[in-house]
PDB file of C-alpha atoms in Angstrom:
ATOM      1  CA  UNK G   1      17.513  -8.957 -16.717  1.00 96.00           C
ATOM      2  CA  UNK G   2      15.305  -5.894 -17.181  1.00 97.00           C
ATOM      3  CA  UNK G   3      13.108  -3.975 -14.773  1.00 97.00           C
ATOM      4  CA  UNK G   4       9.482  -2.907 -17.278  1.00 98.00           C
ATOM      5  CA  UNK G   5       7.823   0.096 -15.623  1.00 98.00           C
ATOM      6  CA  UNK G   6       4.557   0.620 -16.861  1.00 98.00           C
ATOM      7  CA  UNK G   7       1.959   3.424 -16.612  1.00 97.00           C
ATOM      8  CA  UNK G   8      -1.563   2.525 -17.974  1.00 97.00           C
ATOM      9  CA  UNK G   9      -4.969   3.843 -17.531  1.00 94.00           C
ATOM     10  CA  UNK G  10      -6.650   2.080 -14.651  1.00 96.00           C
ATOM     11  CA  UNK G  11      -9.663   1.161 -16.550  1.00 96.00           C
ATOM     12  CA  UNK G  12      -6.706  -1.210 -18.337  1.00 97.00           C
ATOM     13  CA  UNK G  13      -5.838  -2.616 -15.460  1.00 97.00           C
ATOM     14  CA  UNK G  14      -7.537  -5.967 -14.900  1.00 97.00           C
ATOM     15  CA  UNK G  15      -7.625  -6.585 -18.584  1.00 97.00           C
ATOM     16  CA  UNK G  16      -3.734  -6.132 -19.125  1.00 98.00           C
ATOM     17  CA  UNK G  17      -3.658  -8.141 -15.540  1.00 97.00           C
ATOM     18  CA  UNK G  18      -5.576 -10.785 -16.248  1.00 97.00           C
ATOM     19  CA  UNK G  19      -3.633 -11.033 -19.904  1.00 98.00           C
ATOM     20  CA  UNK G  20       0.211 -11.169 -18.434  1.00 98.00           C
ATOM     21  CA  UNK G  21      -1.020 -13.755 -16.357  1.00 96.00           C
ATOM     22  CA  UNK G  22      -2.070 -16.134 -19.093  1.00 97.00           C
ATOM     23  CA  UNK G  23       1.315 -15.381 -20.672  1.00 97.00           C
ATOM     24  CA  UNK G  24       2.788 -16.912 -17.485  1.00 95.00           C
ATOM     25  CA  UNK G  25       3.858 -13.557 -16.685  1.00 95.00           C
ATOM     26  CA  UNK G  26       3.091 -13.998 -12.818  1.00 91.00           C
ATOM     27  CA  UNK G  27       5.348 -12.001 -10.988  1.00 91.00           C
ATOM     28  CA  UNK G  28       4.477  -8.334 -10.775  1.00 96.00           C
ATOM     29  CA  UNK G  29       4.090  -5.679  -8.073  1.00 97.00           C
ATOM     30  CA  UNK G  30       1.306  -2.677  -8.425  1.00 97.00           C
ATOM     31  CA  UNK G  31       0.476   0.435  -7.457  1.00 97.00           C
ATOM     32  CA  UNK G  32      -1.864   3.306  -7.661  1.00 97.00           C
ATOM     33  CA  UNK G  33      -0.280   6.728  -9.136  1.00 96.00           C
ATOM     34  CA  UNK G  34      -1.224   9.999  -9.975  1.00 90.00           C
ATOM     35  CA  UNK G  35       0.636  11.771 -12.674  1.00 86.00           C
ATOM     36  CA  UNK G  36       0.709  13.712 -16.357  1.00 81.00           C
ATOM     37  CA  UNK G  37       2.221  13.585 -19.589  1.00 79.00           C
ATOM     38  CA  UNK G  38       3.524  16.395 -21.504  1.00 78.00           C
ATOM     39  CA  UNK G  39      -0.232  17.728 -21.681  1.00 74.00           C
ATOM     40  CA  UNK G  40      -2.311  19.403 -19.249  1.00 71.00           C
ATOM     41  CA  UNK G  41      -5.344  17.203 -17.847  1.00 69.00           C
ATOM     42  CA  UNK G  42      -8.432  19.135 -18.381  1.00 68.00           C
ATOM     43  CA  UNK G  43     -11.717  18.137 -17.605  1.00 64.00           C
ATOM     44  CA  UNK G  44     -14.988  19.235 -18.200  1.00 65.00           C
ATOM     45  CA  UNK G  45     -18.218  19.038 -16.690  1.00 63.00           C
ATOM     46  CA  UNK G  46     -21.601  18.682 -18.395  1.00 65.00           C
ATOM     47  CA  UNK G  47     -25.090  19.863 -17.723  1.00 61.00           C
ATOM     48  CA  UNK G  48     -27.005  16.625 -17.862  1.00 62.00           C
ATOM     49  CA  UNK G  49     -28.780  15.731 -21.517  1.00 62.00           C
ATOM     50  CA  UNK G  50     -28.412  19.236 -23.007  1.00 64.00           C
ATOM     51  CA  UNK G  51     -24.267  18.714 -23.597  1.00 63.00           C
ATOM     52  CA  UNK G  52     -24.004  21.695 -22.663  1.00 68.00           C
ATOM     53  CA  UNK G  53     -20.040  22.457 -20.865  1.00 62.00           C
ATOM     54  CA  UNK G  54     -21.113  23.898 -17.449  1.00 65.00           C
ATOM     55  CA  UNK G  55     -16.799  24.266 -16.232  1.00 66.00           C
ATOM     56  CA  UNK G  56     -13.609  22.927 -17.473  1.00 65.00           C
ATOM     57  CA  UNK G  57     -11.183  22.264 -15.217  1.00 67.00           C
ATOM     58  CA  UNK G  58      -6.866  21.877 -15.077  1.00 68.00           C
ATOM     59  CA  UNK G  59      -5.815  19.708 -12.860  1.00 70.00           C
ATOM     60  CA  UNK G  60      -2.294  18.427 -12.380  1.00 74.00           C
ATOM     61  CA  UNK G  61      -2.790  14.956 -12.117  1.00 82.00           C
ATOM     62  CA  UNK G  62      -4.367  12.030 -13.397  1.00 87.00           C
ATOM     63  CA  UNK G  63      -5.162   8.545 -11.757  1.00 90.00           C
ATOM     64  CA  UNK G  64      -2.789   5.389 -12.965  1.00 95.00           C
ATOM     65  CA  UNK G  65      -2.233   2.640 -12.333  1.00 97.00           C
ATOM     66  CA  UNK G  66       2.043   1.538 -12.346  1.00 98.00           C
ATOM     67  CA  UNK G  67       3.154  -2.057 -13.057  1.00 98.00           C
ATOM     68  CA  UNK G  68       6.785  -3.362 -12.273  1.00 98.00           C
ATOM     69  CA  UNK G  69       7.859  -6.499 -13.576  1.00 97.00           C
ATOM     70  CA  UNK G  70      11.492  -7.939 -13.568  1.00 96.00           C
ATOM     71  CA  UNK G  71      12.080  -9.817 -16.634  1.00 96.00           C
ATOM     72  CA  UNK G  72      14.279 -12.043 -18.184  1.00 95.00           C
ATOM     73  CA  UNK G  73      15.643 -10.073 -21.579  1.00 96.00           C
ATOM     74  CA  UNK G  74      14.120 -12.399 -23.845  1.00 96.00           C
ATOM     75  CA  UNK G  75      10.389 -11.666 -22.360  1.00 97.00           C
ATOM     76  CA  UNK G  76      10.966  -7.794 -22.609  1.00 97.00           C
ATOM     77  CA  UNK G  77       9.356  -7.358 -25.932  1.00 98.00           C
ATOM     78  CA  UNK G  78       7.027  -9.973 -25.430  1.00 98.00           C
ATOM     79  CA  UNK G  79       5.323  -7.859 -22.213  1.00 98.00           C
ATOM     80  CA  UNK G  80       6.231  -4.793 -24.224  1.00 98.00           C
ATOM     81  CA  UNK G  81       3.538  -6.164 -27.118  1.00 98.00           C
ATOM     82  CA  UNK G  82       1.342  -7.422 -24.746  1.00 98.00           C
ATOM     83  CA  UNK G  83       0.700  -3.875 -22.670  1.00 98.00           C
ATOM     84  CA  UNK G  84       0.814  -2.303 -25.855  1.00 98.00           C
ATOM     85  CA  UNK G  85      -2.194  -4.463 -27.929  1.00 97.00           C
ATOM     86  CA  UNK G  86      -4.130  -4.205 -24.173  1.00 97.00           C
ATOM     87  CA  UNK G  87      -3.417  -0.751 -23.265  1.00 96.00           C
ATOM     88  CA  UNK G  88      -3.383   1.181 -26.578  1.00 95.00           C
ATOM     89  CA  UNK G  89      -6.608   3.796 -26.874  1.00 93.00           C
ATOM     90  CA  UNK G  90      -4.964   5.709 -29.684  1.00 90.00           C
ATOM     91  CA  UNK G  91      -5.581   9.080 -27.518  1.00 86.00           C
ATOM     92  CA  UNK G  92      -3.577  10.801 -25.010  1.00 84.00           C
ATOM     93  CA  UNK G  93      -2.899   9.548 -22.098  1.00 86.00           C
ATOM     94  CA  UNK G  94      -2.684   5.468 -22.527  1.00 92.00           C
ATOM     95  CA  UNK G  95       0.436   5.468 -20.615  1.00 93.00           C
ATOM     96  CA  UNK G  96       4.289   4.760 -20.608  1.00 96.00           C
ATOM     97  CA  UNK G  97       6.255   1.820 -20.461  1.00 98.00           C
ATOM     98  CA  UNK G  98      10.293   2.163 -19.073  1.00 98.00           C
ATOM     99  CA  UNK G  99      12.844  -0.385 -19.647  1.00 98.00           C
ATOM    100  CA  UNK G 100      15.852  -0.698 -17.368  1.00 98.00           C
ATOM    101  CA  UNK G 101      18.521  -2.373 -16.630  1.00 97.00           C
ATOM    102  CA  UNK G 102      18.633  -4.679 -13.778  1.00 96.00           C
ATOM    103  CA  UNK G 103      21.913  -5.462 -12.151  1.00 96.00           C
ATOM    104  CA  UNK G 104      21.362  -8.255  -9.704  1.00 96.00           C
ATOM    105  CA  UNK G 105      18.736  -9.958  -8.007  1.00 95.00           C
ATOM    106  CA  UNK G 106      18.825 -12.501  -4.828  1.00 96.00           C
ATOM    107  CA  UNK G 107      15.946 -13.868  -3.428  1.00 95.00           C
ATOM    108  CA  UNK G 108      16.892 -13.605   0.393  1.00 96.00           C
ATOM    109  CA  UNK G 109      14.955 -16.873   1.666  1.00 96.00           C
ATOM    110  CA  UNK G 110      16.750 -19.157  -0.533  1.00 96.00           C
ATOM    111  CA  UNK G 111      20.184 -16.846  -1.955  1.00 95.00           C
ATOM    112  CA  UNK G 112      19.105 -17.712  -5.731  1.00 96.00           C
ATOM    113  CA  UNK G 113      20.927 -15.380  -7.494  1.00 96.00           C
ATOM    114  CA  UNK G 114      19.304 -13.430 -10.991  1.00 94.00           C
ATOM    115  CA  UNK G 115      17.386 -14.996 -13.103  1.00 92.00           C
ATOM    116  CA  UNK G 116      16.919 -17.764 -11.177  1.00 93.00           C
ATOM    117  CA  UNK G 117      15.700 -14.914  -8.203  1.00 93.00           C
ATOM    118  CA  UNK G 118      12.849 -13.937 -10.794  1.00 89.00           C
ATOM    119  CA  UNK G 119      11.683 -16.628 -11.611  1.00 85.00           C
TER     120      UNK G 119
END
């Protein structure tokens, strides 16, 4: 079993939602985030028409959105191509995707054990 984090943009969310759904990829917990790359967020902020840059900001952190999903090792790359054809801008800051290893699972209602737990 494997444990997918995933980072995206949340203007990606709903889309990549909505998609690992249809896959029959059901089970998934969310969250909002803030966080950064290797690259410093800056924005900027425009005078209105003229395109003109009035300020440009640092800031620390950007908005996310974080996916977990506990997967059977066979669906890994599946989900992993799936985030990736939804998700992908080409620029900076489309987001991460972490693999782990998952030891054990048990549903505590029924004691299912695993794979069987995830599913």
């Amino acid at each position: 079993m494997k444990q997918l984090i995933i980072t995206i943009r949340p203007s990606k969310y709903y889309e990549l939602k909505d998609k690992l759904l249809s896959e029959g990829f059901n089970s998934m917990s969310t969250k909002e985030v803030l966080g950064r790359g290797k690259s410093p967020v800056v924005f900027e902020a425009n005078a209105t028409g003229s395109g003109t840059v009035m300020a440009s900001y640092n800031h620390p952190m950007v908005a996310k959105k974080m996916i977990e999903i506990y997967s059977r090792d066979e669906d890994c790359e599946k989900i992993i191509e799936i985030v990736k054809s939804v998700s992908s801008t080409g620029t900076s800051g489309d987001g991460k995707i972490f693999v782990l290893p998952v030891e054990q699972a048990l549903r505590v209602r029924t004691g299912e054990k695993d794979v069987n737990a995830i599913m």
